[in-house]
PDB file of C-alpha atoms in Angstrom:
ATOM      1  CA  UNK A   1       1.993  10.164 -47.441  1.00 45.00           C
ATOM      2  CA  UNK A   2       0.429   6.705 -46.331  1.00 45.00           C
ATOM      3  CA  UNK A   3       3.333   6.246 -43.814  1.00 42.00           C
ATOM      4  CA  UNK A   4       2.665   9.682 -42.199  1.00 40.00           C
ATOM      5  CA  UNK A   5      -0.951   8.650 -41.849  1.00 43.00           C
ATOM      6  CA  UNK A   6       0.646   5.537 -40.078  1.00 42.00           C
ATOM      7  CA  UNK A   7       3.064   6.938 -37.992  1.00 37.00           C
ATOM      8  CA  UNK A   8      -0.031   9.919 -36.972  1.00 38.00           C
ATOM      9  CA  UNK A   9      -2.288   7.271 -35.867  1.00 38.00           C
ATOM     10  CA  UNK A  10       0.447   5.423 -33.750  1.00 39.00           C
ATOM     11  CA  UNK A  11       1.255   8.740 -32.330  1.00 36.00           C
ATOM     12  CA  UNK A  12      -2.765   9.348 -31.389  1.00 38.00           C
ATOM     13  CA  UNK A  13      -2.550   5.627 -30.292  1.00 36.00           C
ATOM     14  CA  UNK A  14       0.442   6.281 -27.799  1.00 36.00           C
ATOM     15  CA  UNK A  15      -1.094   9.556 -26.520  1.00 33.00           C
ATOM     16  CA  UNK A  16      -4.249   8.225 -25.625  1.00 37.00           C
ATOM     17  CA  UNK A  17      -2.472   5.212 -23.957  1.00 36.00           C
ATOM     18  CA  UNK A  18      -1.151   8.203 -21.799  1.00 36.00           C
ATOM     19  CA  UNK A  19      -4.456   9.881 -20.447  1.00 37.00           C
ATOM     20  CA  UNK A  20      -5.655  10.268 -17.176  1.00 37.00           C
ATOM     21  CA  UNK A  21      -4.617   7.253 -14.703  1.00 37.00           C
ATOM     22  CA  UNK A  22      -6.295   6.531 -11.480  1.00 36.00           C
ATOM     23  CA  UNK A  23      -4.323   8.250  -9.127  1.00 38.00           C
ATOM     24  CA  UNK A  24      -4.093  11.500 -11.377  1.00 39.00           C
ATOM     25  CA  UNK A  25      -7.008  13.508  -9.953  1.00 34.00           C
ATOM     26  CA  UNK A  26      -6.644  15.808  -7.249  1.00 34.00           C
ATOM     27  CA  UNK A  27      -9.140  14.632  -4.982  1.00 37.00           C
ATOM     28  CA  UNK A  28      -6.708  11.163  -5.299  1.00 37.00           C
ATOM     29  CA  UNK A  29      -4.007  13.047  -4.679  1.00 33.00           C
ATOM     30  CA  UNK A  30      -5.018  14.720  -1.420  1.00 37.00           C
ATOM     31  CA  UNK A  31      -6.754  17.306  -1.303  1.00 37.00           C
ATOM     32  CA  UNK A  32      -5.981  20.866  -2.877  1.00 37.00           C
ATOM     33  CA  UNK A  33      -3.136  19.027  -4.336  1.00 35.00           C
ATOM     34  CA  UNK A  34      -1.859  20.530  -8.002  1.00 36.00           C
ATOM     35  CA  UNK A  35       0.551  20.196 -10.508  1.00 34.00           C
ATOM     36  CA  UNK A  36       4.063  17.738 -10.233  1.00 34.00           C
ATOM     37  CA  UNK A  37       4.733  18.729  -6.313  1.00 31.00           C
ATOM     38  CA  UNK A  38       1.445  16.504  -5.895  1.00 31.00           C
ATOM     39  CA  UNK A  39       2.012  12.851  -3.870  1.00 29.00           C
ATOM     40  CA  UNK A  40       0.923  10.045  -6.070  1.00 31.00           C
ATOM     41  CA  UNK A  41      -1.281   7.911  -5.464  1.00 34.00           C
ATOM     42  CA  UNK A  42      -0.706   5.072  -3.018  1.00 33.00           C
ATOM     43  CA  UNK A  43      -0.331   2.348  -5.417  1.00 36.00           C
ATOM     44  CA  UNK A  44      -2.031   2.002  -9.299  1.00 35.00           C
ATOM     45  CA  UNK A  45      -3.855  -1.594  -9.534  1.00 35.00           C
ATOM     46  CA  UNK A  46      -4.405  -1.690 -13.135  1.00 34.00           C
ATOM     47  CA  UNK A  47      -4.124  -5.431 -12.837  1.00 37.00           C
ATOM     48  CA  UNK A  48      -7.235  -5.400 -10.328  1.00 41.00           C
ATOM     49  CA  UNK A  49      -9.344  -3.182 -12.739  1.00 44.00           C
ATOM     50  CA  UNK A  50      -7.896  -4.940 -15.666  1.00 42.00           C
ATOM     51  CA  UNK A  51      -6.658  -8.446 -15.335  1.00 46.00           C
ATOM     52  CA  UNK A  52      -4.630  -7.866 -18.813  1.00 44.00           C
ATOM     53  CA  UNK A  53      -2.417  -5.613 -17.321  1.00 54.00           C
ATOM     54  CA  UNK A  54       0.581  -5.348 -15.330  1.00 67.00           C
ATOM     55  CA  UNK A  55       0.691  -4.109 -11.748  1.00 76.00           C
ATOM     56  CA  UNK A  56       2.670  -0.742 -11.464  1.00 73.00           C
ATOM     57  CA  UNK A  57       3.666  -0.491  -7.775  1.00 76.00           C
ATOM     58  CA  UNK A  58       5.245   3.435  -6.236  1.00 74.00           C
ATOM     59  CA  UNK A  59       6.144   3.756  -2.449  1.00 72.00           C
ATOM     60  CA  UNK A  60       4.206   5.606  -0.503  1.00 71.00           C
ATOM     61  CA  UNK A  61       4.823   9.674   0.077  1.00 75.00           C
ATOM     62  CA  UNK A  62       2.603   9.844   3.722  1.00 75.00           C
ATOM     63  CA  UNK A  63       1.251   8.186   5.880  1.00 75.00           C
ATOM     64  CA  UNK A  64      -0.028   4.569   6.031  1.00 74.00           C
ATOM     65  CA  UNK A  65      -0.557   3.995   9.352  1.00 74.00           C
ATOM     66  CA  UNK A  66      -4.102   3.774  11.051  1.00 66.00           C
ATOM     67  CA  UNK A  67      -4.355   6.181  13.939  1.00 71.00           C
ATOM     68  CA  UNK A  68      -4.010   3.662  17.474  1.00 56.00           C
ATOM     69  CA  UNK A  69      -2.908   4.103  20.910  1.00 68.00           C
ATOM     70  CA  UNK A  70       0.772   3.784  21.713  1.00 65.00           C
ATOM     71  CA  UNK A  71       1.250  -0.595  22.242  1.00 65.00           C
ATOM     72  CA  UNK A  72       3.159  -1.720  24.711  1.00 63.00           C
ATOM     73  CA  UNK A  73       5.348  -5.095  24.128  1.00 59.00           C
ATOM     74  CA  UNK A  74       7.610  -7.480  25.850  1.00 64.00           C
ATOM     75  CA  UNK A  75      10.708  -8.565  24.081  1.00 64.00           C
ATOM     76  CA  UNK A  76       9.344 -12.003  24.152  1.00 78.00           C
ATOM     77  CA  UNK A  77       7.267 -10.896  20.901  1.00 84.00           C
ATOM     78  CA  UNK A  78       7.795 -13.635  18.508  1.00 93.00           C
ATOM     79  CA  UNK A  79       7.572 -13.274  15.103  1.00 96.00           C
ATOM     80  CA  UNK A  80       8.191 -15.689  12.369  1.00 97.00           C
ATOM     81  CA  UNK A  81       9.415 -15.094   8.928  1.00 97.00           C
ATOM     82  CA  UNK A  82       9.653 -17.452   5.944  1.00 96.00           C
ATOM     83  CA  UNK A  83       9.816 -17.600   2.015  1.00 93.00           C
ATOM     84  CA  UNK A  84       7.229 -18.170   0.072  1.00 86.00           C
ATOM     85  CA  UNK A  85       8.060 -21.081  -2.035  1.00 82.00           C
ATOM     86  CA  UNK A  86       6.085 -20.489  -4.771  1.00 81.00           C
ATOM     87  CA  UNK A  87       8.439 -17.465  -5.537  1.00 81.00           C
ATOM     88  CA  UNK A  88      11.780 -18.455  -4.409  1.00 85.00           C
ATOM     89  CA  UNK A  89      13.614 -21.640  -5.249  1.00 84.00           C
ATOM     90  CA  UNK A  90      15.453 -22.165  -1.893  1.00 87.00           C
ATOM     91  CA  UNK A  91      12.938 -22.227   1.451  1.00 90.00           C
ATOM     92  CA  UNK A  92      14.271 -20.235   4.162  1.00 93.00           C
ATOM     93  CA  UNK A  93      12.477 -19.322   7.805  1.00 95.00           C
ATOM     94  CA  UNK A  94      13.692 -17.387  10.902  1.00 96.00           C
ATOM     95  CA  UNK A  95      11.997 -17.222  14.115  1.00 97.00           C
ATOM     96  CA  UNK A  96      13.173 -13.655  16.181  1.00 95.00           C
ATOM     97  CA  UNK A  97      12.232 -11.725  18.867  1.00 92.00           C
ATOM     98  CA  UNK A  98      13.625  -8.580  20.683  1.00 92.00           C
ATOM     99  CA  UNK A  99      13.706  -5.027  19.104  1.00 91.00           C
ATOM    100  CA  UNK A 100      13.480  -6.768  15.203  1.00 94.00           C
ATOM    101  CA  UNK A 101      10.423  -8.475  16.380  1.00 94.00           C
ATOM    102  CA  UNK A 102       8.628  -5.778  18.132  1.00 91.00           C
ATOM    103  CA  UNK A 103       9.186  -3.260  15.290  1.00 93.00           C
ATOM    104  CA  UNK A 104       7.936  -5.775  12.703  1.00 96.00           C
ATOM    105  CA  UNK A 105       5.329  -6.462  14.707  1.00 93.00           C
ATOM    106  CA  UNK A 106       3.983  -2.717  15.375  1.00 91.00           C
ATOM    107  CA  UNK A 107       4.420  -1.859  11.608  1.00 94.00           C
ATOM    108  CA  UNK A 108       2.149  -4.594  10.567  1.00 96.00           C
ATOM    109  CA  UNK A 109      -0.504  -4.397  12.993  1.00 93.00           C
ATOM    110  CA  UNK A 110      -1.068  -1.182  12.363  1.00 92.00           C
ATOM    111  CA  UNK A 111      -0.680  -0.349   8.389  1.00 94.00           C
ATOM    112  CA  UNK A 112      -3.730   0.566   6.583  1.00 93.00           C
ATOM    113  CA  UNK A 113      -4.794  -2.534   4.803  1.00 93.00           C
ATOM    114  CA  UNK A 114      -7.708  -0.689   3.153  1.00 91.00           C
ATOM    115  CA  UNK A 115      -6.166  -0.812  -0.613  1.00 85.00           C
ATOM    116  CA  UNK A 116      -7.006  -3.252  -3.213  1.00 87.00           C
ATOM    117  CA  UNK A 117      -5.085  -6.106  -3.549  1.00 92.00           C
ATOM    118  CA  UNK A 118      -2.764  -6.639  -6.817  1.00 91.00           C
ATOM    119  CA  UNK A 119      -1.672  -9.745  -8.938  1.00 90.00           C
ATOM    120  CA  UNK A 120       1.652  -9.656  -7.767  1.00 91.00           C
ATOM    121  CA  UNK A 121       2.820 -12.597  -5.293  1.00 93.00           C
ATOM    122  CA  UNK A 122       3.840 -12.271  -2.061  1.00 95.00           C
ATOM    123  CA  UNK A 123       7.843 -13.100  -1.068  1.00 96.00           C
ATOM    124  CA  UNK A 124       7.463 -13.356   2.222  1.00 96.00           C
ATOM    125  CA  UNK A 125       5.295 -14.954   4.916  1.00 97.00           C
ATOM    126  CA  UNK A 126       5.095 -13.688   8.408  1.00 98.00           C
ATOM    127  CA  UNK A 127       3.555 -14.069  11.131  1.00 97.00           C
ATOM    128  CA  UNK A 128       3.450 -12.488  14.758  1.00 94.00           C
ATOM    129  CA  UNK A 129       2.098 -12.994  17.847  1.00 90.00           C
ATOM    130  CA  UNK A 130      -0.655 -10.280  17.541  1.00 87.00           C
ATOM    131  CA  UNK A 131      -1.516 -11.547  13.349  1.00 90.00           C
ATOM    132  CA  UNK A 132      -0.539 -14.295  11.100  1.00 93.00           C
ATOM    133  CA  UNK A 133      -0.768 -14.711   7.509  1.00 95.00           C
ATOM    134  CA  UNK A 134       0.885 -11.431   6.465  1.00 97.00           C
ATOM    135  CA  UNK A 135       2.103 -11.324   3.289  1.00 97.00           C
ATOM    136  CA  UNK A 136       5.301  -9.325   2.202  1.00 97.00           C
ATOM    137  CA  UNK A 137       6.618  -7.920  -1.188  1.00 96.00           C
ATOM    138  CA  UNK A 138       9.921  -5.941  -0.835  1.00 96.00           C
ATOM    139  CA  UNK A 139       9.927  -5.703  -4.431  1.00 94.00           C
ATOM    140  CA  UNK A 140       6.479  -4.250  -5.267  1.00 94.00           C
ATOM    141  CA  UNK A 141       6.821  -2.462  -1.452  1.00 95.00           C
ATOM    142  CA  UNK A 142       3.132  -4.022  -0.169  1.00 96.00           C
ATOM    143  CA  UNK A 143       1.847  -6.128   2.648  1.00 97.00           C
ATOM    144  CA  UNK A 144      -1.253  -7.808   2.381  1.00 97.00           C
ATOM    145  CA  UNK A 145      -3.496  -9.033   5.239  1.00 96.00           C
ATOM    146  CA  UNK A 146      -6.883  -9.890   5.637  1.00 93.00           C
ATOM    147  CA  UNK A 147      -8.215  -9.413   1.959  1.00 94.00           C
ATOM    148  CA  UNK A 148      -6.516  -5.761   1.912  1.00 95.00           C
ATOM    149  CA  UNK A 149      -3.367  -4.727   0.804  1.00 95.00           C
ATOM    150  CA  UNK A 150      -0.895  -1.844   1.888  1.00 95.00           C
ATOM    151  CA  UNK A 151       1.623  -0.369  -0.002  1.00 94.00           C
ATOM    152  CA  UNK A 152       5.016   0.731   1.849  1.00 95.00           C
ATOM    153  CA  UNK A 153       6.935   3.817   2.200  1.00 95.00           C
ATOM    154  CA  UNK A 154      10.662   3.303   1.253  1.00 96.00           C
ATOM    155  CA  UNK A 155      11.826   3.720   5.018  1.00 96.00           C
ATOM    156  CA  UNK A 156       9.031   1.034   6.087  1.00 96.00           C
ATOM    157  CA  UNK A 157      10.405  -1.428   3.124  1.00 97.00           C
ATOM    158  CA  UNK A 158      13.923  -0.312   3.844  1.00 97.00           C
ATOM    159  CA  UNK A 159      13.414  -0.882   7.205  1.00 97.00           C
ATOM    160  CA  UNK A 160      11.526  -4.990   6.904  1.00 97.00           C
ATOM    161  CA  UNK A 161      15.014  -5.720   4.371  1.00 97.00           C
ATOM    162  CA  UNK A 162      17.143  -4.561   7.076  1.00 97.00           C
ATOM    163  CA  UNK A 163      15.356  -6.842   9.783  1.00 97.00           C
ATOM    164  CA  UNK A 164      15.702  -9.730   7.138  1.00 96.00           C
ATOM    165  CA  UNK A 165      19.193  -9.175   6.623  1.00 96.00           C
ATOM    166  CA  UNK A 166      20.021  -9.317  10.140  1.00 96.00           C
ATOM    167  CA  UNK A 167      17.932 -12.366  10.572  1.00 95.00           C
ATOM    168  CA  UNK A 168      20.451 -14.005   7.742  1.00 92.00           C
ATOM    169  CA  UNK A 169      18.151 -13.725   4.536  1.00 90.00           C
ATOM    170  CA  UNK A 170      19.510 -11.205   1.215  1.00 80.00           C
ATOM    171  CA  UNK A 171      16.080  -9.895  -0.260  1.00 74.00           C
TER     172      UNK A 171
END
């Protein structure tokens, strides 16, 4: 009998663990969104809320774009990529321009940096002619610029590791 009272209050323990996340109410979800076919939420920063915890990162299902006029660019767009050392062992850097550099360039100028920003470290560094100082997490799927953070979609993260590949880097 004393190990079913045990193994009850682990099981109340584990269930409660499991309640209502941020992220899990409809008006996060979008609204009149309901039930399973509901997006989730752009990214859950329990580490933000809750230093103690780990960061839980989940692509983004819409969009993540902030609404702008159609830019115009020159394939003389530079942009500059590099590793951040403080995550990887081995430094690497490539300077680029042309199509990889203009599409690089338009996805980070115009993401919505409005979300908090997590624990996690950036892996990447880059900067463009139009912003510097963005950092990039193909793992966690994030860029973070100017004290704001946005979480990816998996074609936009698909899309920066394909860039970075061609450039001669294997995220």
């Amino acid at each position: 009998m004393k190990h079913c009272r045990i193994l009850f209050v682990l099981l109340a323990l584990a269930l409660a663990a499991c309640g209502p996340q941020r992220g899990d109410s409809p008006a996060e979800r979008g609204a009149g969104a309901e039930g399973p076919s509901a997006v989730p939420a752009l990214e859950e920063t329990a580490a933000v809320d809750h230093p103690e915890e780990a960061c839980v990162h989940r692509p983004v299902q819409g969009n993540n774009v902030t609404e702008h006029e159609a830019a115009g660019y020159c394939g003389n767009t530079v942009t500059t990529v590099s590793r951040e050392t403080r995550v990887w062992d081995e430094p690497w850097e490539a300077s680029f321009w042309g199509d990889d550099s203009v599409a690089l360039t338009d996805l980070l100028l115009y993401l919505n940096y409005g979300g908090d920003v997590c624990r996690c470290l950036p892996e990447y560094s880059v900067d463009t002619e139009f912003g510097t100082g963005y950092g990039v997490n193909l793992t966690a799927g994030y860029v973070r610029h100017d004290g704001g953070q946005a979480d990816l979609t998996e074609e936009q993260t698909e899309l920066i590791r394909e860039i970075l590949e061609r450039r001669g880097e294997t995220p």
